[in-house]
């Protein structure tokens, strides 16, 4: 016996019909983020599935080439349930200088 009931996520293992394992569908989240370097007076926009790990990579000179050699602070982040949607939003944010400036000004006002 071996079946997977997709509605309840119950799996019966072949050879052991009384042994059931429950699998949870874990949705992976994706984040679009904007970071700021005071030294360069510059922002950087990207996407990731692990925002803390990615920020640490940027600050340890292992991130994107543009971000190397500077300390970066997280200015903005937004979560998405789909990588595709996150990538589309990242593209829009990269191109929208007005929105980036608003987000940065909001961050700077809060962190005086």
mmCIF file of N, CA and C in Angstrom:
data_model
loop_
_atom_site.group_PDB
_atom_site.id
_atom_site.type_symbol
_atom_site.label_atom_id
_atom_site.label_comp_id
_atom_site.label_asym_id
_atom_site.label_seq_id
_atom_site.Cartn_x
_atom_site.Cartn_y
_atom_site.Cartn_z
ATOM 1 N N UNK A 1 0.866 -1.170 0.000
ATOM 2 C CA UNK A 1 0.000 0.000 0.000
ATOM 3 C C UNK A 1 0.906 1.224 0.000
ATOM 4 N N UNK A 2 0.624 2.134 -0.846
ATOM 5 C CA UNK A 2 1.393 3.368 -0.881
ATOM 6 C C UNK A 2 0.600 4.450 -1.580
ATOM 7 N N UNK A 3 0.230 5.460 -0.865
ATOM 8 C CA UNK A 3 -0.492 6.560 -1.493
ATOM 9 C C UNK A 3 -0.181 7.853 -0.767
ATOM 10 N N UNK A 4 -0.462 8.927 -1.437
ATOM 11 C CA UNK A 4 -0.295 10.237 -0.836
ATOM 12 C C UNK A 4 -1.600 10.989 -1.018
ATOM 13 N N UNK A 5 -2.210 11.318 0.061
ATOM 14 C CA UNK A 5 -3.433 12.089 0.035
ATOM 15 C C UNK A 5 -3.046 13.566 0.049
ATOM 16 N N UNK A 6 -3.140 14.204 -1.097
ATOM 17 C CA UNK A 6 -2.643 15.570 -1.235
ATOM 18 C C UNK A 6 -3.434 16.571 -0.386
ATOM 19 N N UNK A 7 -4.685 16.301 -0.136
ATOM 20 C CA UNK A 7 -5.484 17.235 0.648
ATOM 21 C C UNK A 7 -5.042 17.320 2.093
ATOM 22 N N UNK A 8 -4.727 16.199 2.697
ATOM 23 C CA UNK A 8 -4.373 16.211 4.115
ATOM 24 C C UNK A 8 -2.887 15.994 4.347
ATOM 25 N N UNK A 9 -2.127 15.770 3.304
ATOM 26 C CA UNK A 9 -0.686 15.556 3.395
ATOM 27 C C UNK A 9 -0.340 14.353 4.275
ATOM 28 N N UNK A 10 -1.140 13.288 4.151
ATOM 29 C CA UNK A 10 -0.879 12.069 4.906
ATOM 30 C C UNK A 10 -0.283 11.047 3.950
ATOM 31 N N UNK A 11 0.812 10.447 4.355
ATOM 32 C CA UNK A 11 1.489 9.481 3.510
ATOM 33 C C UNK A 11 1.499 8.129 4.222
ATOM 34 N N UNK A 12 1.081 7.089 3.514
ATOM 35 C CA UNK A 12 1.155 5.735 4.055
ATOM 36 C C UNK A 12 2.349 5.069 3.395
ATOM 37 N N UNK A 13 3.261 4.575 4.197
ATOM 38 C CA UNK A 13 4.485 3.974 3.693
ATOM 39 C C UNK A 13 4.222 2.542 3.276
ATOM 40 N N UNK A 14 4.699 2.172 2.079
ATOM 41 C CA UNK A 14 4.478 0.824 1.560
ATOM 42 C C UNK A 14 5.108 -0.212 2.500
ATOM 43 N N UNK A 15 4.386 -1.287 2.739
ATOM 44 C CA UNK A 15 4.884 -2.352 3.607
ATOM 45 C C UNK A 15 4.524 -2.147 5.069
ATOM 46 N N UNK A 16 4.119 -0.968 5.414
ATOM 47 C CA UNK A 16 3.738 -0.670 6.791
ATOM 48 C C UNK A 16 2.476 0.186 6.756
ATOM 49 N N UNK A 17 1.317 -0.458 6.458
ATOM 50 C CA UNK A 17 0.096 0.326 6.266
ATOM 51 C C UNK A 17 -0.366 1.088 7.502
ATOM 52 N N UNK A 18 0.103 0.705 8.690
ATOM 53 C CA UNK A 18 -0.343 1.388 9.894
ATOM 54 C C UNK A 18 0.610 2.515 10.305
ATOM 55 N N UNK A 19 1.725 2.620 9.612
ATOM 56 C CA UNK A 19 2.691 3.668 9.911
ATOM 57 C C UNK A 19 2.435 4.850 8.986
ATOM 58 N N UNK A 20 2.072 5.949 9.560
ATOM 59 C CA UNK A 20 1.795 7.136 8.763
ATOM 60 C C UNK A 20 2.797 8.228 9.116
ATOM 61 N N UNK A 21 3.217 8.936 8.123
ATOM 62 C CA UNK A 21 4.074 10.094 8.365
ATOM 63 C C UNK A 21 3.333 11.323 7.864
ATOM 64 N N UNK A 22 3.440 12.366 8.601
ATOM 65 C CA UNK A 22 2.775 13.603 8.230
ATOM 66 C C UNK A 22 3.819 14.562 7.683
ATOM 67 N N UNK A 23 3.575 15.034 6.485
ATOM 68 C CA UNK A 23 4.509 15.992 5.892
ATOM 69 C C UNK A 23 3.849 17.353 5.845
ATOM 70 N N UNK A 24 4.586 18.344 6.244
ATOM 71 C CA UNK A 24 4.048 19.704 6.186
ATOM 72 C C UNK A 24 4.646 20.399 4.972
ATOM 73 N N UNK A 25 3.795 21.062 4.260
ATOM 74 C CA UNK A 25 4.278 21.822 3.120
ATOM 75 C C UNK A 25 4.775 23.164 3.641
ATOM 76 N N UNK A 26 6.074 23.313 3.684
ATOM 77 C CA UNK A 26 6.668 24.547 4.158
ATOM 78 C C UNK A 26 6.864 25.463 2.959
ATOM 79 N N UNK A 27 6.236 26.603 3.026
ATOM 80 C CA UNK A 27 6.361 27.584 1.955
ATOM 81 C C UNK A 27 7.641 28.387 2.185
ATOM 82 N N UNK A 28 8.490 28.417 1.187
ATOM 83 C CA UNK A 28 9.704 29.197 1.276
ATOM 84 C C UNK A 28 9.368 30.649 0.986
ATOM 85 N N UNK A 29 9.870 31.540 1.802
ATOM 86 C CA UNK A 29 9.638 32.959 1.597
ATOM 87 C C UNK A 29 10.837 33.576 0.905
ATOM 88 N N UNK A 30 10.553 34.565 0.101
ATOM 89 C CA UNK A 30 11.592 35.338 -0.566
ATOM 90 C C UNK A 30 11.438 36.790 -0.149
ATOM 91 N N UNK A 31 12.544 37.474 -0.057
ATOM 92 C CA UNK A 31 12.549 38.853 0.394
ATOM 93 C C UNK A 31 13.203 39.745 -0.639
ATOM 94 N N UNK A 32 12.624 40.908 -0.832
ATOM 95 C CA UNK A 32 13.268 41.980 -1.576
ATOM 96 C C UNK A 32 13.738 42.953 -0.511
ATOM 97 N N UNK A 33 14.971 43.404 -0.630
ATOM 98 C CA UNK A 33 15.530 44.262 0.395
ATOM 99 C C UNK A 33 16.289 45.429 -0.233
ATOM 100 N N UNK A 34 16.436 46.478 0.550
ATOM 101 C CA UNK A 34 17.265 47.604 0.151
ATOM 102 C C UNK A 34 18.210 47.891 1.304
ATOM 103 N N UNK A 35 19.488 48.005 0.987
ATOM 104 C CA UNK A 35 20.498 48.319 1.992
ATOM 105 C C UNK A 35 21.152 49.654 1.639
ATOM 106 N N UNK A 36 21.745 50.268 2.661
ATOM 107 C CA UNK A 36 22.330 51.597 2.493
ATOM 108 C C UNK A 36 23.721 51.636 3.088
ATOM 109 N N UNK A 37 24.659 52.258 2.368
ATOM 110 C CA UNK A 37 26.008 52.487 2.859
ATOM 111 C C UNK A 37 26.204 53.978 3.071
ATOM 112 N N UNK A 38 26.440 54.360 4.311
ATOM 113 C CA UNK A 38 26.660 55.773 4.634
ATOM 114 C C UNK A 38 27.977 56.248 4.015
ATOM 115 N N UNK A 39 28.977 55.373 4.016
ATOM 116 C CA UNK A 39 30.293 55.708 3.468
ATOM 117 C C UNK A 39 30.212 56.077 1.984
ATOM 118 N N UNK A 40 29.459 55.293 1.224
ATOM 119 C CA UNK A 40 29.314 55.535 -0.216
ATOM 120 C C UNK A 40 28.117 56.414 -0.552
ATOM 121 N N UNK A 41 27.252 56.629 0.434
ATOM 122 C CA UNK A 41 25.981 57.315 0.221
ATOM 123 C C UNK A 41 25.237 56.657 -0.952
ATOM 124 N N UNK A 42 25.124 55.350 -0.875
ATOM 125 C CA UNK A 42 24.516 54.576 -1.967
ATOM 126 C C UNK A 42 23.575 53.521 -1.406
ATOM 127 N N UNK A 43 22.598 53.140 -2.221
ATOM 128 C CA UNK A 43 21.688 52.053 -1.869
ATOM 129 C C UNK A 43 21.901 50.901 -2.831
ATOM 130 N N UNK A 44 21.508 49.722 -2.370
ATOM 131 C CA UNK A 44 21.579 48.517 -3.193
ATOM 132 C C UNK A 44 20.286 47.743 -2.976
ATOM 133 N N UNK A 45 19.704 47.233 -4.038
ATOM 134 C CA UNK A 45 18.466 46.453 -3.961
ATOM 135 C C UNK A 45 18.753 45.039 -4.438
ATOM 136 N N UNK A 46 18.209 44.054 -3.713
ATOM 137 C CA UNK A 46 18.378 42.659 -4.102
ATOM 138 C C UNK A 46 17.234 41.819 -3.585
ATOM 139 N N UNK A 47 17.299 40.508 -3.882
ATOM 140 C CA UNK A 47 16.314 39.578 -3.336
ATOM 141 C C UNK A 47 17.046 38.356 -2.805
ATOM 142 N N UNK A 48 16.425 37.686 -1.855
ATOM 143 C CA UNK A 48 17.040 36.528 -1.218
ATOM 144 C C UNK A 48 15.972 35.712 -0.498
ATOM 145 N N UNK A 49 16.332 34.504 -0.107
ATOM 146 C CA UNK A 49 15.436 33.697 0.716
ATOM 147 C C UNK A 49 15.857 33.747 2.186
ATOM 148 N N UNK A 50 17.038 34.297 2.461
ATOM 149 C CA UNK A 50 17.524 34.415 3.836
ATOM 150 C C UNK A 50 18.151 35.794 4.000
ATOM 151 N N UNK A 51 17.381 36.716 4.497
ATOM 152 C CA UNK A 51 17.810 38.117 4.523
ATOM 153 C C UNK A 51 18.978 38.375 5.477
ATOM 154 N N UNK A 52 19.004 37.718 6.627
ATOM 155 C CA UNK A 52 20.106 37.935 7.569
ATOM 156 C C UNK A 52 21.419 37.398 7.024
ATOM 157 N N UNK A 53 21.359 36.220 6.420
ATOM 158 C CA UNK A 53 22.555 35.628 5.825
ATOM 159 C C UNK A 53 23.083 36.511 4.695
ATOM 160 N N UNK A 54 22.164 37.028 3.890
ATOM 161 C CA UNK A 54 22.553 37.866 2.753
ATOM 162 C C UNK A 54 23.183 39.169 3.227
ATOM 163 N N UNK A 55 22.621 39.788 4.264
ATOM 164 C CA UNK A 55 23.193 41.021 4.798
ATOM 165 C C UNK A 55 24.590 40.768 5.359
ATOM 166 N N UNK A 56 24.757 39.647 6.037
ATOM 167 C CA UNK A 56 26.083 39.289 6.551
ATOM 168 C C UNK A 56 27.088 39.086 5.417
ATOM 169 N N UNK A 57 26.643 38.501 4.304
ATOM 170 C CA UNK A 57 27.526 38.330 3.150
ATOM 171 C C UNK A 57 27.946 39.690 2.585
ATOM 172 N N UNK A 58 26.991 40.613 2.481
ATOM 173 C CA UNK A 58 27.325 41.952 1.981
ATOM 174 C C UNK A 58 28.359 42.622 2.897
ATOM 175 N N UNK A 59 28.182 42.473 4.192
ATOM 176 C CA UNK A 59 29.070 43.144 5.144
ATOM 177 C C UNK A 59 30.391 42.424 5.359
ATOM 178 N N UNK A 60 30.536 41.220 4.835
ATOM 179 C CA UNK A 60 31.806 40.490 4.957
ATOM 180 C C UNK A 60 32.526 40.398 3.616
ATOM 181 N N UNK A 61 32.173 41.306 2.703
ATOM 182 C CA UNK A 61 32.813 41.388 1.378
ATOM 183 C C UNK A 61 32.627 40.151 0.521
ATOM 184 N N UNK A 62 31.563 39.414 0.755
ATOM 185 C CA UNK A 62 31.282 38.225 -0.045
ATOM 186 C C UNK A 62 29.959 38.351 -0.797
ATOM 187 N N UNK A 63 29.378 39.523 -0.749
ATOM 188 C CA UNK A 63 28.123 39.767 -1.443
ATOM 189 C C UNK A 63 28.383 40.215 -2.866
ATOM 190 N N UNK A 64 27.449 40.956 -3.416
ATOM 191 C CA UNK A 64 27.594 41.482 -4.768
ATOM 192 C C UNK A 64 28.826 42.389 -4.847
ATOM 193 N N UNK A 65 29.442 42.429 -6.005
ATOM 194 C CA UNK A 65 30.668 43.208 -6.203
ATOM 195 C C UNK A 65 30.480 44.676 -5.814
ATOM 196 N N UNK A 66 29.335 45.235 -6.140
ATOM 197 C CA UNK A 66 29.025 46.633 -5.844
ATOM 198 C C UNK A 66 29.075 46.924 -4.346
ATOM 199 N N UNK A 67 28.765 45.932 -3.518
ATOM 200 C CA UNK A 67 28.646 46.157 -2.076
ATOM 201 C C UNK A 67 29.936 45.898 -1.307
ATOM 202 N N UNK A 68 30.959 45.435 -1.956
ATOM 203 C CA UNK A 68 32.199 45.073 -1.243
ATOM 204 C C UNK A 68 32.924 46.298 -0.704
ATOM 205 N N UNK A 69 33.501 46.126 0.495
ATOM 206 C CA UNK A 69 34.309 47.179 1.092
ATOM 207 C C UNK A 69 33.530 48.223 1.860
ATOM 208 N N UNK A 70 32.270 48.005 2.122
ATOM 209 C CA UNK A 70 31.449 48.969 2.840
ATOM 210 C C UNK A 70 30.595 48.272 3.884
ATOM 211 N N UNK A 71 30.161 49.056 4.887
ATOM 212 C CA UNK A 71 29.192 48.542 5.846
ATOM 213 C C UNK A 71 27.810 48.915 5.340
ATOM 214 N N UNK A 72 26.901 47.952 5.337
ATOM 215 C CA UNK A 72 25.549 48.151 4.813
ATOM 216 C C UNK A 72 24.526 47.953 5.918
ATOM 217 N N UNK A 73 23.535 48.825 5.929
ATOM 218 C CA UNK A 73 22.436 48.745 6.894
ATOM 219 C C UNK A 73 21.158 48.422 6.132
ATOM 220 N N UNK A 74 20.329 47.582 6.717
ATOM 221 C CA UNK A 74 19.055 47.217 6.104
ATOM 222 C C UNK A 74 18.082 48.375 6.241
ATOM 223 N N UNK A 75 17.621 48.875 5.111
ATOM 224 C CA UNK A 75 16.713 50.019 5.066
ATOM 225 C C UNK A 75 15.271 49.552 4.914
ATOM 226 N N UNK A 76 15.062 48.517 4.100
ATOM 227 C CA UNK A 76 13.715 48.086 3.741
ATOM 228 C C UNK A 76 13.744 46.618 3.370
ATOM 229 N N UNK A 77 12.678 45.906 3.724
ATOM 230 C CA UNK A 77 12.497 44.531 3.255
ATOM 231 C C UNK A 77 11.013 44.234 3.128
ATOM 232 N N UNK A 78 10.696 43.384 2.186
ATOM 233 C CA UNK A 78 9.319 42.967 1.952
ATOM 234 C C UNK A 78 9.345 41.496 1.583
ATOM 235 N N UNK A 79 8.426 40.700 2.146
ATOM 236 C CA UNK A 79 8.428 39.257 1.892
ATOM 237 C C UNK A 79 7.405 38.886 0.822
ATOM 238 N N UNK A 80 7.726 37.801 0.120
ATOM 239 C CA UNK A 80 6.880 37.275 -0.955
ATOM 240 C C UNK A 80 6.844 35.760 -0.847
ATOM 241 N N UNK A 81 5.757 35.147 -1.328
ATOM 242 C CA UNK A 81 5.645 33.690 -1.287
ATOM 243 C C UNK A 81 6.166 33.045 -2.561
ATOM 244 N N UNK A 82 6.510 33.861 -3.528
ATOM 245 C CA UNK A 82 6.968 33.353 -4.814
ATOM 246 C C UNK A 82 8.254 34.052 -5.228
ATOM 247 N N UNK A 83 9.220 33.270 -5.695
ATOM 248 C CA UNK A 83 10.474 33.839 -6.176
ATOM 249 C C UNK A 83 10.224 34.742 -7.378
ATOM 250 N N UNK A 84 9.326 34.317 -8.247
ATOM 251 C CA UNK A 84 9.009 35.068 -9.444
ATOM 252 C C UNK A 84 8.455 36.452 -9.108
ATOM 253 N N UNK A 85 7.531 36.521 -8.162
ATOM 254 C CA UNK A 85 6.942 37.798 -7.761
ATOM 255 C C UNK A 85 8.000 38.678 -7.091
ATOM 256 N N UNK A 86 8.851 38.063 -6.273
ATOM 257 C CA UNK A 86 9.922 38.817 -5.608
ATOM 258 C C UNK A 86 10.875 39.418 -6.634
ATOM 259 N N UNK A 87 11.221 38.649 -7.649
ATOM 260 C CA UNK A 87 12.139 39.143 -8.674
ATOM 261 C C UNK A 87 11.520 40.290 -9.468
ATOM 262 N N UNK A 88 10.232 40.211 -9.728
ATOM 263 C CA UNK A 88 9.546 41.296 -10.441
ATOM 264 C C UNK A 88 9.535 42.575 -9.599
ATOM 265 N N UNK A 89 9.270 42.428 -8.292
ATOM 266 C CA UNK A 89 9.255 43.593 -7.411
ATOM 267 C C UNK A 89 10.655 44.184 -7.280
ATOM 268 N N UNK A 90 11.660 43.309 -7.192
ATOM 269 C CA UNK A 90 13.051 43.775 -7.121
ATOM 270 C C UNK A 90 13.384 44.628 -8.349
ATOM 271 N N UNK A 91 12.998 44.164 -9.513
ATOM 272 C CA UNK A 91 13.255 44.897 -10.755
ATOM 273 C C UNK A 91 12.593 46.273 -10.716
ATOM 274 N N UNK A 92 11.329 46.314 -10.274
ATOM 275 C CA UNK A 92 10.611 47.589 -10.194
ATOM 276 C C UNK A 92 11.273 48.551 -9.206
ATOM 277 N N UNK A 93 11.680 48.019 -8.046
ATOM 278 C CA UNK A 93 12.311 48.861 -7.034
ATOM 279 C C UNK A 93 13.669 49.382 -7.511
ATOM 280 N N UNK A 94 14.411 48.554 -8.223
ATOM 281 C CA UNK A 94 15.704 49.002 -8.754
ATOM 282 C C UNK A 94 15.532 50.161 -9.725
ATOM 283 N N UNK A 95 14.470 50.138 -10.492
ATOM 284 C CA UNK A 95 14.240 51.168 -11.506
ATOM 285 C C UNK A 95 13.553 52.418 -10.956
ATOM 286 N N UNK A 96 12.887 52.307 -9.817
ATOM 287 C CA UNK A 96 12.095 53.410 -9.267
ATOM 288 C C UNK A 96 12.932 54.215 -8.258
ATOM 289 N N UNK A 97 13.660 55.189 -8.759
ATOM 290 C CA UNK A 97 14.538 56.001 -7.910
ATOM 291 C C UNK A 97 13.754 56.851 -6.910
ATOM 292 N N UNK A 98 12.555 57.266 -7.271
ATOM 293 C CA UNK A 98 11.726 58.077 -6.373
ATOM 294 C C UNK A 98 11.342 57.263 -5.134
ATOM 295 N N UNK A 99 10.893 56.040 -5.336
ATOM 296 C CA UNK A 99 10.521 55.179 -4.213
ATOM 297 C C UNK A 99 11.743 54.843 -3.361
ATOM 298 N N UNK A 100 12.868 54.573 -3.994
ATOM 299 C CA UNK A 100 14.090 54.282 -3.235
ATOM 300 C C UNK A 100 14.474 55.461 -2.353
ATOM 301 N N UNK A 101 14.350 56.661 -2.883
ATOM 302 C CA UNK A 101 14.682 57.872 -2.121
ATOM 303 C C UNK A 101 13.730 58.038 -0.938
ATOM 304 N N UNK A 102 12.429 57.764 -1.146
ATOM 305 C CA UNK A 102 11.445 57.854 -0.060
ATOM 306 C C UNK A 102 11.760 56.854 1.047
ATOM 307 N N UNK A 103 12.073 55.620 0.655
ATOM 308 C CA UNK A 103 12.402 54.587 1.639
ATOM 309 C C UNK A 103 13.654 54.963 2.425
ATOM 310 N N UNK A 104 14.641 55.488 1.725
ATOM 311 C CA UNK A 104 15.880 55.894 2.384
ATOM 312 C C UNK A 104 15.636 57.061 3.334
ATOM 313 N N UNK A 105 14.894 58.061 2.903
ATOM 314 C CA UNK A 105 14.606 59.210 3.763
ATOM 315 C C UNK A 105 13.834 58.791 5.014
ATOM 316 N N UNK A 106 12.902 57.875 4.849
ATOM 317 C CA UNK A 106 12.148 57.352 6.000
ATOM 318 C C UNK A 106 13.084 56.659 6.981
ATOM 319 N N UNK A 107 13.994 55.871 6.465
ATOM 320 C CA UNK A 107 14.978 55.170 7.310
ATOM 321 C C UNK A 107 15.873 56.177 8.037
ATOM 322 N N UNK A 108 16.366 57.177 7.316
ATOM 323 C CA UNK A 108 17.270 58.151 7.909
ATOM 324 C C UNK A 108 16.591 58.985 8.996
ATOM 325 N N UNK A 109 15.309 59.311 8.805
ATOM 326 C CA UNK A 109 14.568 60.055 9.819
ATOM 327 C C UNK A 109 14.397 59.243 11.096
ATOM 328 N N UNK A 110 14.164 57.948 10.954
ATOM 329 C CA UNK A 110 13.962 57.072 12.116
ATOM 330 C C UNK A 110 15.273 56.803 12.847
ATOM 331 N N UNK A 111 16.390 56.906 12.150
ATOM 332 C CA UNK A 111 17.685 56.517 12.732
ATOM 333 C C UNK A 111 18.652 57.696 12.868
ATOM 334 N N UNK A 112 18.141 58.851 13.259
ATOM 335 C CA UNK A 112 19.009 60.030 13.481
ATOM 336 C C UNK A 112 19.786 59.897 14.754
#
